[in-house]
DNA sequence: GCCAACGTTGGC
DNA sequence: GCCAACGTTGGC
């Protein structure tokens, strides 16, 4: 990792039925497996670095919302679930000697006392412009600006522990 | 449940 | 290489 690289911010989507903020609270740290989209793969492999911050977003949920924050503790490395025929995300074309898919490790920072719902996001001048709010946004990881990161903390009345 | 917005697959 | 068919994501 390059020295003095500025911390970057991301939003990770997860369906809570698959993996929720409560799962991360109890696990403390997890590997973010199962990404099978090349654009998102490139972010995991090339762009997301240790120390980067993550907004944890519940998709396909009631309510759909940003539910907490996490930090990246391990940079991109091969997603081993792609090699496991019994895994839901098995990909027979991913070669262990030249892996197709990557993941990172993230650790919980905090679960928000009250989630920031899509309606909350829509109502906020800054947050309404987030990439996740764009119509047809289907990438499971999208970049977040520092301004957006701060706006979310303002909405929750929480601090970003530095 | 519906459907828009993609990404992937496979025939040609 | 083109493109129609199909599958998936995910908000509404």
JSON list of N, CA and C in Angstrom, two decimals, chain A residues 72-104:
[
{"chain": "A", "resi": 72, "resn": "UNK", "atom": "N", "xyz": [-11.57, -1.53, 6.51]},
{"chain": "A", "resi": 72, "resn": "UNK", "atom": "CA", "xyz": [-10.87, -2.58, 5.80]},
{"chain": "A", "resi": 72, "resn": "UNK", "atom": "C", "xyz": [-9.62, -2.95, 6.57]},
{"chain": "A", "resi": 73, "resn": "UNK", "atom": "N", "xyz": [-9.46, -4.25, 6.86]},
{"chain": "A", "resi": 73, "resn": "UNK", "atom": "CA", "xyz": [-8.30, -4.69, 7.63]},
{"chain": "A", "resi": 73, "resn": "UNK", "atom": "C", "xyz": [-7.37, -5.61, 6.84]},
{"chain": "A", "resi": 74, "resn": "UNK", "atom": "N", "xyz": [-7.81, -6.03, 5.67]},
{"chain": "A", "resi": 74, "resn": "UNK", "atom": "CA", "xyz": [-6.93, -6.84, 4.81]},
{"chain": "A", "resi": 74, "resn": "UNK", "atom": "C", "xyz": [-7.27, -6.52, 3.36]},
{"chain": "A", "resi": 75, "resn": "UNK", "atom": "N", "xyz": [-6.26, -6.18, 2.55]},
{"chain": "A", "resi": 75, "resn": "UNK", "atom": "CA", "xyz": [-6.52, -5.80, 1.15]},
{"chain": "A", "resi": 75, "resn": "UNK", "atom": "C", "xyz": [-6.82, -7.02, 0.29]},
{"chain": "A", "resi": 76, "resn": "UNK", "atom": "N", "xyz": [-7.15, -6.77, -0.96]},
{"chain": "A", "resi": 76, "resn": "UNK", "atom": "CA", "xyz": [-7.62, -7.80, -1.88]},
{"chain": "A", "resi": 76, "resn": "UNK", "atom": "C", "xyz": [-6.78, -9.06, -1.93]},
{"chain": "A", "resi": 77, "resn": "UNK", "atom": "N", "xyz": [-7.44, -10.20, -1.80]},
{"chain": "A", "resi": 77, "resn": "UNK", "atom": "CA", "xyz": [-6.79, -11.51, -1.94]},
{"chain": "A", "resi": 77, "resn": "UNK", "atom": "C", "xyz": [-7.81, -12.47, -2.52]},
{"chain": "A", "resi": 78, "resn": "UNK", "atom": "N", "xyz": [-7.34, -13.60, -3.08]},
{"chain": "A", "resi": 78, "resn": "UNK", "atom": "CA", "xyz": [-8.26, -14.47, -3.81]},
{"chain": "A", "resi": 78, "resn": "UNK", "atom": "C", "xyz": [-9.45, -14.94, -2.96]},
{"chain": "A", "resi": 79, "resn": "UNK", "atom": "N", "xyz": [-10.62, -14.93, -3.58]},
{"chain": "A", "resi": 79, "resn": "UNK", "atom": "CA", "xyz": [-11.85, -15.41, -2.94]},
{"chain": "A", "resi": 79, "resn": "UNK", "atom": "C", "xyz": [-11.90, -16.93, -3.08]},
{"chain": "A", "resi": 80, "resn": "UNK", "atom": "N", "xyz": [-11.57, -17.61, -1.98]},
{"chain": "A", "resi": 80, "resn": "UNK", "atom": "CA", "xyz": [-11.46, -19.07, -2.04]},
{"chain": "A", "resi": 80, "resn": "UNK", "atom": "C", "xyz": [-12.81, -19.76, -2.24]},
{"chain": "A", "resi": 81, "resn": "UNK", "atom": "N", "xyz": [-13.90, -19.03, -1.96]},
{"chain": "A", "resi": 81, "resn": "UNK", "atom": "CA", "xyz": [-15.20, -19.69, -2.12]},
{"chain": "A", "resi": 81, "resn": "UNK", "atom": "C", "xyz": [-15.47, -20.02, -3.59]},
{"chain": "A", "resi": 82, "resn": "UNK", "atom": "N", "xyz": [-14.76, -19.37, -4.50]},
{"chain": "A", "resi": 82, "resn": "UNK", "atom": "CA", "xyz": [-14.93, -19.65, -5.93]},
{"chain": "A", "resi": 82, "resn": "UNK", "atom": "C", "xyz": [-14.39, -21.03, -6.29]},
{"chain": "A", "resi": 83, "resn": "UNK", "atom": "N", "xyz": [-13.52, -21.59, -5.43]},
{"chain": "A", "resi": 83, "resn": "UNK", "atom": "CA", "xyz": [-12.90, -22.89, -5.73]},
{"chain": "A", "resi": 83, "resn": "UNK", "atom": "C", "xyz": [-13.66, -24.06, -5.11]},
{"chain": "A", "resi": 84, "resn": "UNK", "atom": "N", "xyz": [-14.68, -23.75, -4.33]},
{"chain": "A", "resi": 84, "resn": "UNK", "atom": "CA", "xyz": [-15.39, -24.78, -3.58]},
{"chain": "A", "resi": 84, "resn": "UNK", "atom": "C", "xyz": [-16.70, -25.16, -4.28]},
{"chain": "A", "resi": 85, "resn": "UNK", "atom": "N", "xyz": [-16.74, -26.35, -4.87]},
{"chain": "A", "resi": 85, "resn": "UNK", "atom": "CA", "xyz": [-17.92, -26.78, -5.64]},
{"chain": "A", "resi": 85, "resn": "UNK", "atom": "C", "xyz": [-19.20, -26.77, -4.80]},
{"chain": "A", "resi": 86, "resn": "UNK", "atom": "N", "xyz": [-19.05, -26.84, -3.48]},
{"chain": "A", "resi": 86, "resn": "UNK", "atom": "CA", "xyz": [-20.23, -26.86, -2.63]},
{"chain": "A", "resi": 86, "resn": "UNK", "atom": "C", "xyz": [-20.69, -25.46, -2.23]},
{"chain": "A", "resi": 87, "resn": "UNK", "atom": "N", "xyz": [-19.87, -24.46, -2.59]},
{"chain": "A", "resi": 87, "resn": "UNK", "atom": "CA", "xyz": [-20.23, -23.10, -2.21]},
{"chain": "A", "resi": 87, "resn": "UNK", "atom": "C", "xyz": [-21.20, -22.51, -3.21]},
{"chain": "A", "resi": 88, "resn": "UNK", "atom": "N", "xyz": [-22.08, -21.69, -2.67]},
{"chain": "A", "resi": 88, "resn": "UNK", "atom": "CA", "xyz": [-23.10, -21.03, -3.48]},
{"chain": "A", "resi": 88, "resn": "UNK", "atom": "C", "xyz": [-22.47, -20.20, -4.61]},
{"chain": "A", "resi": 89, "resn": "UNK", "atom": "N", "xyz": [-21.27, -19.69, -4.34]},
{"chain": "A", "resi": 89, "resn": "UNK", "atom": "CA", "xyz": [-20.63, -18.79, -5.31]},
{"chain": "A", "resi": 89, "resn": "UNK", "atom": "C", "xyz": [-19.51, -19.50, -6.09]},
{"chain": "A", "resi": 90, "resn": "UNK", "atom": "N", "xyz": [-19.57, -20.81, -6.12]},
{"chain": "A", "resi": 90, "resn": "UNK", "atom": "CA", "xyz": [-18.57, -21.59, -6.87]},
{"chain": "A", "resi": 90, "resn": "UNK", "atom": "C", "xyz": [-18.49, -21.14, -8.32]},
{"chain": "A", "resi": 91, "resn": "UNK", "atom": "N", "xyz": [-17.25, -21.01, -8.82]},
{"chain": "A", "resi": 91, "resn": "UNK", "atom": "CA", "xyz": [-17.05, -20.66, -10.23]},
{"chain": "A", "resi": 91, "resn": "UNK", "atom": "C", "xyz": [-15.98, -21.58, -10.80]},
{"chain": "A", "resi": 92, "resn": "UNK", "atom": "N", "xyz": [-16.42, -22.56, -11.59]},
{"chain": "A", "resi": 92, "resn": "UNK", "atom": "CA", "xyz": [-15.49, -23.57, -12.09]},
{"chain": "A", "resi": 92, "resn": "UNK", "atom": "C", "xyz": [-14.41, -22.97, -12.98]},
{"chain": "A", "resi": 93, "resn": "UNK", "atom": "N", "xyz": [-14.65, -21.76, -13.47]},
{"chain": "A", "resi": 93, "resn": "UNK", "atom": "CA", "xyz": [-13.67, -21.13, -14.35]},
{"chain": "A", "resi": 93, "resn": "UNK", "atom": "C", "xyz": [-12.57, -20.37, -13.61]},
{"chain": "A", "resi": 94, "resn": "UNK", "atom": "N", "xyz": [-12.75, -20.22, -12.29]},
{"chain": "A", "resi": 94, "resn": "UNK", "atom": "CA", "xyz": [-11.71, -19.53, -11.53]},
{"chain": "A", "resi": 94, "resn": "UNK", "atom": "C", "xyz": [-10.63, -20.52, -11.14]},
{"chain": "A", "resi": 95, "resn": "UNK", "atom": "N", "xyz": [-9.41, -20.28, -11.61]},
{"chain": "A", "resi": 95, "resn": "UNK", "atom": "CA", "xyz": [-8.28, -21.18, -11.41]},
{"chain": "A", "resi": 95, "resn": "UNK", "atom": "C", "xyz": [-7.49, -20.72, -10.17]},
{"chain": "A", "resi": 96, "resn": "UNK", "atom": "N", "xyz": [-7.32, -21.62, -9.18]},
{"chain": "A", "resi": 96, "resn": "UNK", "atom": "CA", "xyz": [-6.58, -21.24, -7.97]},
{"chain": "A", "resi": 96, "resn": "UNK", "atom": "C", "xyz": [-5.20, -20.66, -8.27]},
{"chain": "A", "resi": 97, "resn": "UNK", "atom": "N", "xyz": [-4.60, -21.05, -9.40]},
{"chain": "A", "resi": 97, "resn": "UNK", "atom": "CA", "xyz": [-3.28, -20.51, -9.76]},
{"chain": "A", "resi": 97, "resn": "UNK", "atom": "C", "xyz": [-3.38, -19.15, -10.43]},
{"chain": "A", "resi": 98, "resn": "UNK", "atom": "N", "xyz": [-4.60, -18.79, -10.82]},
{"chain": "A", "resi": 98, "resn": "UNK", "atom": "CA", "xyz": [-4.80, -17.48, -11.46]},
{"chain": "A", "resi": 98, "resn": "UNK", "atom": "C", "xyz": [-6.24, -17.04, -11.18]},
{"chain": "A", "resi": 99, "resn": "UNK", "atom": "N", "xyz": [-6.49, -16.68, -9.92]},
{"chain": "A", "resi": 99, "resn": "UNK", "atom": "CA", "xyz": [-7.87, -16.49, -9.45]},
{"chain": "A", "resi": 99, "resn": "UNK", "atom": "C", "xyz": [-8.59, -15.36, -10.18]},
{"chain": "A", "resi": 100, "resn": "UNK", "atom": "N", "xyz": [-9.87, -15.59, -10.41]},
{"chain": "A", "resi": 100, "resn": "UNK", "atom": "CA", "xyz": [-10.69, -14.58, -11.06]},
{"chain": "A", "resi": 100, "resn": "UNK", "atom": "C", "xyz": [-11.24, -13.59, -10.04]},
{"chain": "A", "resi": 101, "resn": "UNK", "atom": "N", "xyz": [-11.61, -14.14, -8.88]},
{"chain": "A", "resi": 101, "resn": "UNK", "atom": "CA", "xyz": [-12.38, -13.34, -7.91]},
{"chain": "A", "resi": 101, "resn": "UNK", "atom": "C", "xyz": [-11.60, -13.03, -6.66]},
{"chain": "A", "resi": 102, "resn": "UNK", "atom": "N", "xyz": [-11.84, -11.84, -6.11]},
{"chain": "A", "resi": 102, "resn": "UNK", "atom": "CA", "xyz": [-11.09, -11.35, -4.96]},
{"chain": "A", "resi": 102, "resn": "UNK", "atom": "C", "xyz": [-12.04, -10.90, -3.85]},
{"chain": "A", "resi": 103, "resn": "UNK", "atom": "N", "xyz": [-11.47, -10.83, -2.65]},
{"chain": "A", "resi": 103, "resn": "UNK", "atom": "CA", "xyz": [-12.24, -10.30, -1.52]},
{"chain": "A", "resi": 103, "resn": "UNK", "atom": "C", "xyz": [-11.30, -9.52, -0.60]},
{"chain": "A", "resi": 104, "resn": "UNK", "atom": "N", "xyz": [-11.90, -8.78, 0.33]},
{"chain": "A", "resi": 104, "resn": "UNK", "atom": "CA", "xyz": [-11.13, -8.09, 1.37]},
{"chain": "A", "resi": 104, "resn": "UNK", "atom": "C", "xyz": [-11.71, -8.51, 2.72]}
]
